[in-house]
GROMACS .gro file of C-alpha atoms in nm:
model
  437
    1UNK     CA    1  -1.916   0.163   2.437
    2UNK     CA    2  -1.920   0.239   2.042
    3UNK     CA    3  -1.880  -0.086   1.800
    4UNK     CA    4  -1.995  -0.066   1.481
    5UNK     CA    5  -1.950  -0.238   1.163
    6UNK     CA    6  -2.221  -0.073   0.939
    7UNK     CA    7  -2.180   0.196   0.681
    8UNK     CA    8  -2.375   0.514   0.677
    9UNK     CA    9  -2.646   0.491   0.405
   10UNK     CA   10  -2.549   0.775   0.209
   11UNK     CA   11  -2.194   0.669   0.153
   12UNK     CA   12  -2.288   0.328   0.096
   13UNK     CA   13  -2.462   0.515  -0.193
   14UNK     CA   14  -2.128   0.622  -0.303
   15UNK     CA   15  -1.962   0.318  -0.251
   16UNK     CA   16  -2.267   0.121  -0.459
   17UNK     CA   17  -2.208   0.395  -0.748
   18UNK     CA   18  -1.832   0.361  -0.751
   19UNK     CA   19  -1.851  -0.002  -0.739
   20UNK     CA   20  -2.054   0.014  -1.089
   21UNK     CA   21  -1.857   0.314  -1.245
   22UNK     CA   22  -1.542   0.112  -1.210
   23UNK     CA   23  -1.688  -0.213  -1.338
   24UNK     CA   24  -1.817  -0.054  -1.640
   25UNK     CA   25  -1.622   0.233  -1.731
   26UNK     CA   26  -1.285   0.189  -1.577
   27UNK     CA   27  -1.191  -0.161  -1.574
   28UNK     CA   28  -1.253  -0.175  -1.955
   29UNK     CA   29  -0.920   0.040  -1.972
   30UNK     CA   30  -0.717  -0.235  -1.840
   31UNK     CA   31  -0.817  -0.445  -2.137
   32UNK     CA   32  -0.710  -0.209  -2.394
   33UNK     CA   33  -0.447  -0.013  -2.230
   34UNK     CA   34  -0.173  -0.261  -2.128
   35UNK     CA   35   0.138  -0.058  -2.142
   36UNK     CA   36   0.347  -0.019  -1.799
   37UNK     CA   37   0.277   0.395  -1.823
   38UNK     CA   38  -0.027   0.394  -2.009
   39UNK     CA   39  -0.238   0.488  -1.642
   40UNK     CA   40  -0.018   0.727  -1.539
   41UNK     CA   41   0.137   0.912  -1.822
   42UNK     CA   42  -0.035   1.286  -1.869
   43UNK     CA   43   0.026   1.266  -2.266
   44UNK     CA   44  -0.026   0.876  -2.292
   45UNK     CA   45  -0.304   0.764  -2.549
   46UNK     CA   46  -0.541   0.681  -2.291
   47UNK     CA   47  -0.536   1.029  -2.101
   48UNK     CA   48  -0.822   1.077  -2.404
   49UNK     CA   49  -1.059   0.889  -2.206
   50UNK     CA   50  -0.934   0.867  -1.850
   51UNK     CA   51  -1.016   1.325  -1.836
   52UNK     CA   52  -1.378   1.274  -1.893
   53UNK     CA   53  -1.374   0.988  -1.609
   54UNK     CA   54  -1.179   1.199  -1.397
   55UNK     CA   55  -1.433   1.499  -1.437
   56UNK     CA   56  -1.726   1.281  -1.372
   57UNK     CA   57  -1.566   1.163  -1.014
   58UNK     CA   58  -1.510   1.543  -1.002
   59UNK     CA   59  -1.883   1.627  -0.981
   60UNK     CA   60  -1.978   1.306  -0.776
   61UNK     CA   61  -1.753   1.464  -0.519
   62UNK     CA   62  -1.507   1.165  -0.494
   63UNK     CA   63  -1.195   1.302  -0.651
   64UNK     CA   64  -0.863   1.294  -0.431
   65UNK     CA   65  -1.062   1.195  -0.068
   66UNK     CA   66  -0.752   1.145   0.080
   67UNK     CA   67  -0.695   1.525   0.097
   68UNK     CA   68  -0.806   1.738   0.350
   69UNK     CA   69  -1.071   2.023   0.237
   70UNK     CA   70  -0.797   2.308   0.218
   71UNK     CA   71  -0.622   2.064  -0.068
   72UNK     CA   72  -0.922   2.027  -0.266
   73UNK     CA   73  -1.036   1.670  -0.094
   74UNK     CA   74  -1.318   1.585   0.122
   75UNK     CA   75  -1.089   1.463   0.405
   76UNK     CA   76  -1.222   1.149   0.408
   77UNK     CA   77  -1.108   0.921   0.736
   78UNK     CA   78  -0.873   0.595   0.664
   79UNK     CA   79  -1.157   0.378   0.730
   80UNK     CA   80  -1.369   0.552   0.441
   81UNK     CA   81  -1.081   0.559   0.221
   82UNK     CA   82  -1.046   0.199   0.307
   83UNK     CA   83  -1.383   0.112   0.196
   84UNK     CA   84  -1.340   0.335  -0.145
   85UNK     CA   85  -0.994   0.152  -0.204
   86UNK     CA   86  -1.152  -0.198  -0.177
   87UNK     CA   87  -1.303  -0.063  -0.493
   88UNK     CA   88  -1.037   0.084  -0.656
   89UNK     CA   89  -0.817  -0.181  -0.626
   90UNK     CA   90  -0.999  -0.367  -0.879
   91UNK     CA   91  -0.857  -0.189  -1.116
   92UNK     CA   92  -0.497  -0.045  -1.249
   93UNK     CA   93  -0.662   0.263  -1.360
   94UNK     CA   94  -0.900   0.349  -1.091
   95UNK     CA   95  -0.658   0.519  -0.857
   96UNK     CA   96  -0.556   0.754  -1.110
   97UNK     CA   97  -0.930   0.797  -1.245
   98UNK     CA   98  -0.979   0.891  -0.892
   99UNK     CA   99  -0.690   1.067  -0.802
  100UNK     CA  100  -0.552   0.838  -0.566
  101UNK     CA  101  -0.243   0.729  -0.725
  102UNK     CA  102   0.067   0.622  -0.574
  103UNK     CA  103   0.350   0.765  -0.531
  104UNK     CA  104   0.149   1.124  -0.608
  105UNK     CA  105  -0.044   1.072  -0.331
  106UNK     CA  106   0.230   1.044  -0.080
  107UNK     CA  107   0.443   1.345  -0.233
  108UNK     CA  108   0.130   1.586  -0.267
  109UNK     CA  109   0.098   1.483   0.134
  110UNK     CA  110   0.467   1.545   0.209
  111UNK     CA  111   0.461   1.924  -0.032
  112UNK     CA  112   0.204   1.976   0.165
  113UNK     CA  113   0.315   1.928   0.480
  114UNK     CA  114   0.661   2.018   0.409
  115UNK     CA  115   0.683   2.254   0.131
  116UNK     CA  116   0.755   2.613   0.127
  117UNK     CA  117   0.515   2.835  -0.061
  118UNK     CA  118   0.694   2.832  -0.375
  119UNK     CA  119   0.719   2.464  -0.412
  120UNK     CA  120   0.357   2.409  -0.317
  121UNK     CA  121   0.280   2.664  -0.607
  122UNK     CA  122   0.449   2.518  -0.842
  123UNK     CA  123   0.437   2.161  -0.797
  124UNK     CA  124   0.168   2.058  -0.560
  125UNK     CA  125  -0.169   2.208  -0.731
  126UNK     CA  126  -0.106   2.059  -1.041
  127UNK     CA  127  -0.039   1.739  -0.889
  128UNK     CA  128  -0.358   1.798  -0.713
  129UNK     CA  129  -0.543   1.856  -1.048
  130UNK     CA  130  -0.421   1.574  -1.239
  131UNK     CA  131  -0.220   1.728  -1.461
  132UNK     CA  132   0.118   1.582  -1.401
  133UNK     CA  133   0.294   1.292  -1.212
  134UNK     CA  134   0.582   1.253  -1.005
  135UNK     CA  135   0.835   1.029  -0.865
  136UNK     CA  136   0.959   0.936  -0.552
  137UNK     CA  137   1.354   0.792  -0.519
  138UNK     CA  138   1.476   0.683  -0.211
  139UNK     CA  139   1.593   0.293  -0.310
  140UNK     CA  140   1.944   0.216  -0.457
  141UNK     CA  141   2.116  -0.048  -0.629
  142UNK     CA  142   2.336  -0.208  -0.368
  143UNK     CA  143   2.110  -0.069  -0.004
  144UNK     CA  144   1.734  -0.148  -0.134
  145UNK     CA  145   1.560   0.050   0.133
  146UNK     CA  146   1.803   0.049   0.392
  147UNK     CA  147   1.894   0.441   0.439
  148UNK     CA  148   2.194   0.311   0.657
  149UNK     CA  149   2.371   0.165   0.312
  150UNK     CA  150   2.275   0.480   0.126
  151UNK     CA  151   2.551   0.608  -0.110
  152UNK     CA  152   2.413   0.910  -0.330
  153UNK     CA  153   2.516   1.194  -0.159
  154UNK     CA  154   2.444   1.585  -0.190
  155UNK     CA  155   2.736   1.824  -0.120
  156UNK     CA  156   2.630   2.219  -0.051
  157UNK     CA  157   2.805   2.426  -0.295
  158UNK     CA  158   2.712   2.763  -0.194
  159UNK     CA  159   2.304   2.780  -0.284
  160UNK     CA  160   2.320   2.477  -0.478
  161UNK     CA  161   2.312   2.081  -0.391
  162UNK     CA  162   2.560   1.907  -0.599
  163UNK     CA  163   2.401   1.517  -0.647
  164UNK     CA  164   2.653   1.241  -0.722
  165UNK     CA  165   2.520   0.861  -0.723
  166UNK     CA  166   2.283   0.641  -0.818
  167UNK     CA  167   1.885   0.522  -0.707
  168UNK     CA  168   1.683   0.217  -0.800
  169UNK     CA  169   1.336   0.150  -0.865
  170UNK     CA  170   1.242   0.518  -0.948
  171UNK     CA  171   0.886   0.499  -1.017
  172UNK     CA  172   0.767   0.735  -1.281
  173UNK     CA  173   1.090   0.904  -1.329
  174UNK     CA  174   1.074   0.877  -1.707
  175UNK     CA  175   0.746   1.054  -1.727
  176UNK     CA  176   0.761   1.275  -1.405
  177UNK     CA  177   0.735   1.663  -1.365
  178UNK     CA  178   0.960   1.615  -1.072
  179UNK     CA  179   1.134   1.392  -0.809
  180UNK     CA  180   1.153   1.399  -0.457
  181UNK     CA  181   1.499   1.227  -0.414
  182UNK     CA  182   1.608   1.128  -0.039
  183UNK     CA  183   1.971   1.139  -0.018
  184UNK     CA  184   2.285   1.157   0.235
  185UNK     CA  185   2.347   1.532   0.308
  186UNK     CA  186   2.592   1.450   0.600
  187UNK     CA  187   2.749   1.121   0.625
  188UNK     CA  188   2.949   1.200   0.949
  189UNK     CA  189   2.584   1.204   1.168
  190UNK     CA  190   2.352   0.917   1.203
  191UNK     CA  191   2.150   0.865   0.879
  192UNK     CA  192   1.801   1.000   1.047
  193UNK     CA  193   1.994   1.288   1.137
  194UNK     CA  194   2.202   1.344   0.799
  195UNK     CA  195   1.949   1.284   0.509
  196UNK     CA  196   1.745   1.479   0.337
  197UNK     CA  197   1.504   1.546   0.079
  198UNK     CA  198   1.523   1.737  -0.253
  199UNK     CA  199   1.329   1.797  -0.552
  200UNK     CA  200   1.460   1.747  -0.850
  201UNK     CA  201   1.292   1.922  -1.188
  202UNK     CA  202   1.307   1.651  -1.452
  203UNK     CA  203   1.496   1.697  -1.668
  204UNK     CA  204   1.787   1.853  -1.479
  205UNK     CA  205   2.149   1.826  -1.648
  206UNK     CA  206   2.341   1.534  -1.462
  207UNK     CA  207   2.041   1.342  -1.415
  208UNK     CA  208   2.000   1.016  -1.611
  209UNK     CA  209   1.808   0.735  -1.648
  210UNK     CA  210   2.035   0.460  -1.759
  211UNK     CA  211   1.720   0.245  -1.815
  212UNK     CA  212   1.360   0.169  -1.719
  213UNK     CA  213   1.240  -0.125  -1.532
  214UNK     CA  214   0.874  -0.299  -1.541
  215UNK     CA  215   0.766  -0.549  -1.314
  216UNK     CA  216   0.772  -0.926  -1.419
  217UNK     CA  217   0.896  -1.069  -1.715
  218UNK     CA  218   0.565  -0.996  -1.983
  219UNK     CA  219   0.745  -0.638  -2.086
  220UNK     CA  220   1.052  -0.611  -2.296
  221UNK     CA  221   1.366  -0.471  -2.120
  222UNK     CA  222   1.366  -0.101  -2.060
  223UNK     CA  223   0.968  -0.064  -2.147
  224UNK     CA  224   0.880  -0.004  -1.762
  225UNK     CA  225   0.834   0.270  -1.554
  226UNK     CA  226   1.056   0.247  -1.269
  227UNK     CA  227   1.351   0.415  -1.351
  228UNK     CA  228   1.741   0.348  -1.282
  229UNK     CA  229   1.881   0.684  -1.205
  230UNK     CA  230   2.221   0.791  -1.237
  231UNK     CA  231   2.298   1.163  -1.052
  232UNK     CA  232   2.650   1.275  -1.180
  233UNK     CA  233   2.746   1.632  -1.092
  234UNK     CA  234   2.390   1.733  -1.050
  235UNK     CA  235   2.337   2.041  -0.954
  236UNK     CA  236   1.993   2.167  -0.799
  237UNK     CA  237   1.932   2.487  -0.543
  238UNK     CA  238   1.967   2.452  -0.155
  239UNK     CA  239   1.566   2.619  -0.214
  240UNK     CA  240   1.491   2.280  -0.355
  241UNK     CA  241   1.516   2.137  -0.012
  242UNK     CA  242   1.194   1.945   0.115
  243UNK     CA  243   1.127   2.030   0.505
  244UNK     CA  244   1.447   2.076   0.691
  245UNK     CA  245   1.813   2.007   0.608
  246UNK     CA  246   1.892   1.686   0.802
  247UNK     CA  247   1.513   1.577   0.807
  248UNK     CA  248   1.461   1.389   0.512
  249UNK     CA  249   1.402   1.046   0.746
  250UNK     CA  250   1.164   1.239   0.926
  251UNK     CA  251   0.967   1.339   0.587
  252UNK     CA  252   0.994   0.964   0.456
  253UNK     CA  253   0.817   0.800   0.751
  254UNK     CA  254   0.550   1.067   0.708
  255UNK     CA  255   0.420   0.965   0.397
  256UNK     CA  256   0.547   0.555   0.407
  257UNK     CA  257   0.255   0.492   0.648
  258UNK     CA  258  -0.037   0.557   0.436
  259UNK     CA  259   0.087   0.439   0.136
  260UNK     CA  260   0.149   0.093   0.306
  261UNK     CA  261  -0.214   0.081   0.448
  262UNK     CA  262  -0.401   0.222   0.131
  263UNK     CA  263  -0.177  -0.073  -0.081
  264UNK     CA  264  -0.340  -0.307   0.184
  265UNK     CA  265  -0.692  -0.132   0.111
  266UNK     CA  266  -0.655  -0.160  -0.249
  267UNK     CA  267  -0.529  -0.542  -0.231
  268UNK     CA  268  -0.851  -0.629  -0.072
  269UNK     CA  269  -1.023  -0.507  -0.369
  270UNK     CA  270  -0.810  -0.756  -0.594
  271UNK     CA  271  -0.848  -1.010  -0.306
  272UNK     CA  272  -1.236  -1.025  -0.392
  273UNK     CA  273  -1.199  -0.951  -0.758
  274UNK     CA  274  -1.064  -1.301  -0.768
  275UNK     CA  275  -1.301  -1.471  -0.572
  276UNK     CA  276  -1.546  -1.370  -0.804
  277UNK     CA  277  -1.366  -1.503  -1.079
  278UNK     CA  278  -1.352  -1.831  -0.872
  279UNK     CA  279  -1.708  -1.873  -0.780
  280UNK     CA  280  -1.852  -1.793  -1.137
  281UNK     CA  281  -1.558  -2.066  -1.281
  282UNK     CA  282  -1.656  -2.335  -1.036
  283UNK     CA  283  -2.057  -2.325  -1.090
  284UNK     CA  284  -1.962  -2.310  -1.487
  285UNK     CA  285  -1.713  -2.602  -1.542
  286UNK     CA  286  -1.822  -3.011  -1.527
  287UNK     CA  287  -1.556  -3.244  -1.454
  288UNK     CA  288  -1.621  -3.595  -1.357
  289UNK     CA  289  -1.999  -3.568  -1.404
  290UNK     CA  290  -2.052  -3.274  -1.168
  291UNK     CA  291  -1.995  -2.905  -1.163
  292UNK     CA  292  -1.644  -2.839  -0.960
  293UNK     CA  293  -1.883  -2.613  -0.740
  294UNK     CA  294  -1.991  -2.948  -0.570
  295UNK     CA  295  -1.667  -3.118  -0.545
  296UNK     CA  296  -1.582  -3.075  -0.135
  297UNK     CA  297  -1.180  -3.005  -0.202
  298UNK     CA  298  -1.322  -2.671  -0.435
  299UNK     CA  299  -1.585  -2.596  -0.151
  300UNK     CA  300  -1.317  -2.606   0.050
  301UNK     CA  301  -1.093  -2.362  -0.140
  302UNK     CA  302  -1.336  -2.122  -0.157
  303UNK     CA  303  -1.403  -2.120   0.209
  304UNK     CA  304  -1.058  -2.092   0.312
  305UNK     CA  305  -1.033  -1.787   0.049
  306UNK     CA  306  -1.345  -1.601   0.180
  307UNK     CA  307  -1.212  -1.638   0.539
  308UNK     CA  308  -0.898  -1.519   0.475
  309UNK     CA  309  -0.998  -1.233   0.296
  310UNK     CA  310  -1.225  -1.140   0.520
  311UNK     CA  311  -0.968  -1.175   0.835
  312UNK     CA  312  -0.723  -0.948   0.650
  313UNK     CA  313  -1.010  -0.678   0.533
  314UNK     CA  314  -1.110  -0.673   0.896
  315UNK     CA  315  -0.736  -0.581   1.018
  316UNK     CA  316  -0.716  -0.361   0.728
  317UNK     CA  317  -1.001  -0.156   0.844
  318UNK     CA  318  -0.887  -0.211   1.237
  319UNK     CA  319  -0.556  -0.033   1.113
  320UNK     CA  320  -0.761   0.260   0.973
  321UNK     CA  321  -0.975   0.268   1.238
  322UNK     CA  322  -0.709   0.323   1.481
  323UNK     CA  323  -0.518   0.565   1.259
  324UNK     CA  324  -0.872   0.786   1.249
  325UNK     CA  325  -0.892   0.775   1.590
  326UNK     CA  326  -0.523   0.852   1.708
  327UNK     CA  327  -0.460   1.124   1.424
  328UNK     CA  328  -0.115   1.050   1.381
  329UNK     CA  329   0.110   0.691   1.345
  330UNK     CA  330   0.140   0.653   1.680
  331UNK     CA  331   0.331   0.322   1.812
  332UNK     CA  332   0.002   0.167   1.792
  333UNK     CA  333  -0.110   0.211   1.420
  334UNK     CA  334   0.233   0.180   1.311
  335UNK     CA  335   0.232  -0.147   1.434
  336UNK     CA  336  -0.095  -0.237   1.290
  337UNK     CA  337   0.028  -0.114   0.979
  338UNK     CA  338   0.329  -0.325   1.017
  339UNK     CA  339   0.116  -0.616   1.041
  340UNK     CA  340  -0.086  -0.565   0.753
  341UNK     CA  341   0.179  -0.494   0.519
  342UNK     CA  342   0.309  -0.819   0.665
  343UNK     CA  343   0.012  -1.036   0.615
  344UNK     CA  344  -0.092  -0.878   0.267
  345UNK     CA  345   0.142  -1.118   0.015
  346UNK     CA  346   0.058  -1.441   0.217
  347UNK     CA  347  -0.311  -1.415   0.183
  348UNK     CA  348  -0.244  -1.280  -0.226
  349UNK     CA  349  -0.043  -1.548  -0.281
  350UNK     CA  350  -0.295  -1.830  -0.134
  351UNK     CA  351  -0.652  -1.667  -0.296
  352UNK     CA  352  -0.500  -1.586  -0.629
  353UNK     CA  353  -0.337  -1.896  -0.627
  354UNK     CA  354  -0.665  -2.104  -0.550
  355UNK     CA  355  -0.805  -1.911  -0.845
  356UNK     CA  356  -0.548  -1.987  -1.059
  357UNK     CA  357  -0.559  -2.376  -1.015
  358UNK     CA  358  -0.958  -2.387  -1.035
  359UNK     CA  359  -0.879  -2.223  -1.387
  360UNK     CA  360  -0.661  -2.506  -1.445
  361UNK     CA  361  -0.428  -2.396  -1.784
  362UNK     CA  362  -0.690  -2.129  -1.880
  363UNK     CA  363  -0.619  -1.948  -1.511
  364UNK     CA  364  -0.218  -1.968  -1.625
  365UNK     CA  365  -0.272  -1.783  -1.990
  366UNK     CA  366  -0.295  -1.450  -2.074
  367UNK     CA  367  -0.668  -1.481  -2.107
  368UNK     CA  368  -0.746  -1.410  -1.757
  369UNK     CA  369  -0.642  -1.141  -1.520
  370UNK     CA  370  -0.496  -1.372  -1.288
  371UNK     CA  371  -0.120  -1.371  -1.400
  372UNK     CA  372  -0.131  -1.044  -1.386
  373UNK     CA  373  -0.277  -1.053  -1.013
  374UNK     CA  374   0.018  -1.318  -0.939
  375UNK     CA  375   0.316  -1.097  -1.055
  376UNK     CA  376   0.172  -0.865  -0.732
  377UNK     CA  377   0.242  -1.112  -0.450
  378UNK     CA  378   0.638  -1.109  -0.464
  379UNK     CA  379   0.600  -0.685  -0.544
  380UNK     CA  380   0.337  -0.658  -0.224
  381UNK     CA  381   0.627  -0.839  -0.051
  382UNK     CA  382   0.884  -0.587  -0.139
  383UNK     CA  383   0.770  -0.258  -0.183
  384UNK     CA  384   0.716   0.001   0.102
  385UNK     CA  385   0.972  -0.196   0.284
  386UNK     CA  386   1.022  -0.624   0.269
  387UNK     CA  387   0.768  -0.838   0.496
  388UNK     CA  388   1.086  -0.922   0.727
  389UNK     CA  389   1.125  -0.623   0.798
  390UNK     CA  390   0.743  -0.540   0.923
  391UNK     CA  391   0.737  -0.860   1.073
  392UNK     CA  392   1.056  -0.748   1.293
  393UNK     CA  393   0.895  -0.418   1.384
  394UNK     CA  394   0.574  -0.613   1.502
  395UNK     CA  395   0.784  -0.804   1.687
  396UNK     CA  396   0.963  -0.574   1.863
  397UNK     CA  397   0.644  -0.391   1.970
  398UNK     CA  398   0.516  -0.677   2.121
  399UNK     CA  399   0.804  -0.754   2.282
  400UNK     CA  400   0.818  -0.373   2.440
  401UNK     CA  401   0.641  -0.482   2.770
  402UNK     CA  402   0.689  -0.864   2.788
  403UNK     CA  403   0.885  -0.912   3.104
  404UNK     CA  404   1.126  -1.228   3.162
  405UNK     CA  405   1.032  -1.500   3.391
  406UNK     CA  406   1.088  -1.414   3.773
  407UNK     CA  407   1.264  -1.769   3.837
  408UNK     CA  408   1.363  -2.065   3.649
  409UNK     CA  409   1.009  -2.157   3.550
  410UNK     CA  410   0.783  -1.927   3.364
  411UNK     CA  411   0.489  -1.748   3.508
  412UNK     CA  412   0.255  -1.984   3.360
  413UNK     CA  413   0.409  -2.287   3.547
  414UNK     CA  414   0.121  -2.524   3.648
  415UNK     CA  415   0.294  -2.677   3.949
  416UNK     CA  416   0.369  -2.348   4.062
  417UNK     CA  417   0.050  -2.153   3.941
  418UNK     CA  418  -0.139  -2.460   4.090
  419UNK     CA  419   0.032  -2.429   4.440
  420UNK     CA  420  -0.086  -2.072   4.458
  421UNK     CA  421  -0.453  -2.137   4.348
  422UNK     CA  422  -0.443  -2.379   4.624
  423UNK     CA  423  -0.373  -2.118   4.876
  424UNK     CA  424  -0.616  -1.897   4.751
  425UNK     CA  425  -0.880  -2.139   4.783
  426UNK     CA  426  -0.757  -2.300   5.068
  427UNK     CA  427  -1.010  -2.190   5.341
  428UNK     CA  428  -1.290  -2.405   5.104
  429UNK     CA  429  -1.044  -2.684   5.001
  430UNK     CA  430  -0.988  -2.748   5.397
  431UNK     CA  431  -1.355  -2.817   5.437
  432UNK     CA  432  -1.463  -3.199   5.410
  433UNK     CA  433  -1.688  -3.237   5.111
  434UNK     CA  434  -2.056  -3.271   5.155
  435UNK     CA  435  -2.169  -3.635   5.177
  436UNK     CA  436  -2.418  -3.703   4.881
  437UNK     CA  437  -2.762  -3.797   4.930
   0.00000   0.00000   0.00000
């Protein structure tokens, strides 16, 4: 039996280096470059600083570690990636510096798995090298992430697809070299048989960005990186289909599991940062003649936060361990990924709110990172599928092997089970009790 919570000393040295590097070299970028596109834009001002940092990471052998060696990565398992992403979650620039930013990681994965040689040559290598960024466009204004309600269509016209419809919250569309579009190519069959993934170069005539959207109120309208797209007679070659025609649902499912668990991994890093801030605050601030740290209600908040973070972290690492074990998105893996995805916004809300509360007016101001963290609470409950969908998935899996009661009372009905227990031990029960001495 193998049951071990330890980390190999060699890898722990890498993690220690990462933590120091992110704190000293990467987190300062969050304070200076505040625009929604700043971490991702290949032509943005921050790139002059990001590129040398990326080179340091590459020389250290820590670039794009989610990829296999054949794609220039280290082929790290999900447990190691979890330990790394806990650190990367401290900064919105850190995933870019380490070559693990969404949606590029998932897009690279499906290009590697489903792309043709020409598609991989044109898009995959520049994406892996960090020279370009990409967009994954699935959700629609009226449908959200439910493919069964999609209205965006691509019809075949000779050797071209002609695309018509709208897409919503297409992250990084405004700066992407290409867009991977999930659209309906055969509306006469179920969606899991009639949807396809199509690569749309950016720009392509017939595709427009109606407007960009940001998360939260701090950015001006139209200044975000999540695009509201409209396709009007947008023509692209059928050769741009990614994977089999009609196989878009399968392609989509292959990328979402990894994205969900990596979101959870990075959330652990954000939670730990919030706890650090909470601890520093309460040992620094005095009220009513004593430190905040000496008040029992404050101690309760700290202890509850620590416990929630540790429980969530262990669940995330367990899901990662299962994925390493099964080498596939098995039913058990999908259940645990859904469970941690559903738990993520709740634990984030609890911990960040406590940190905000203990900082008082300073915490709700723009002079600490806490309000930036707070906006991730609703975001993490929506991206990669709403919380309710994941809860339903977990419940359905739990009920898969549940059997109904054999009679009018449940199988654990005490009068019934006691009678069975008495029958089991009848020989002993029939004996007269010994007279005590």
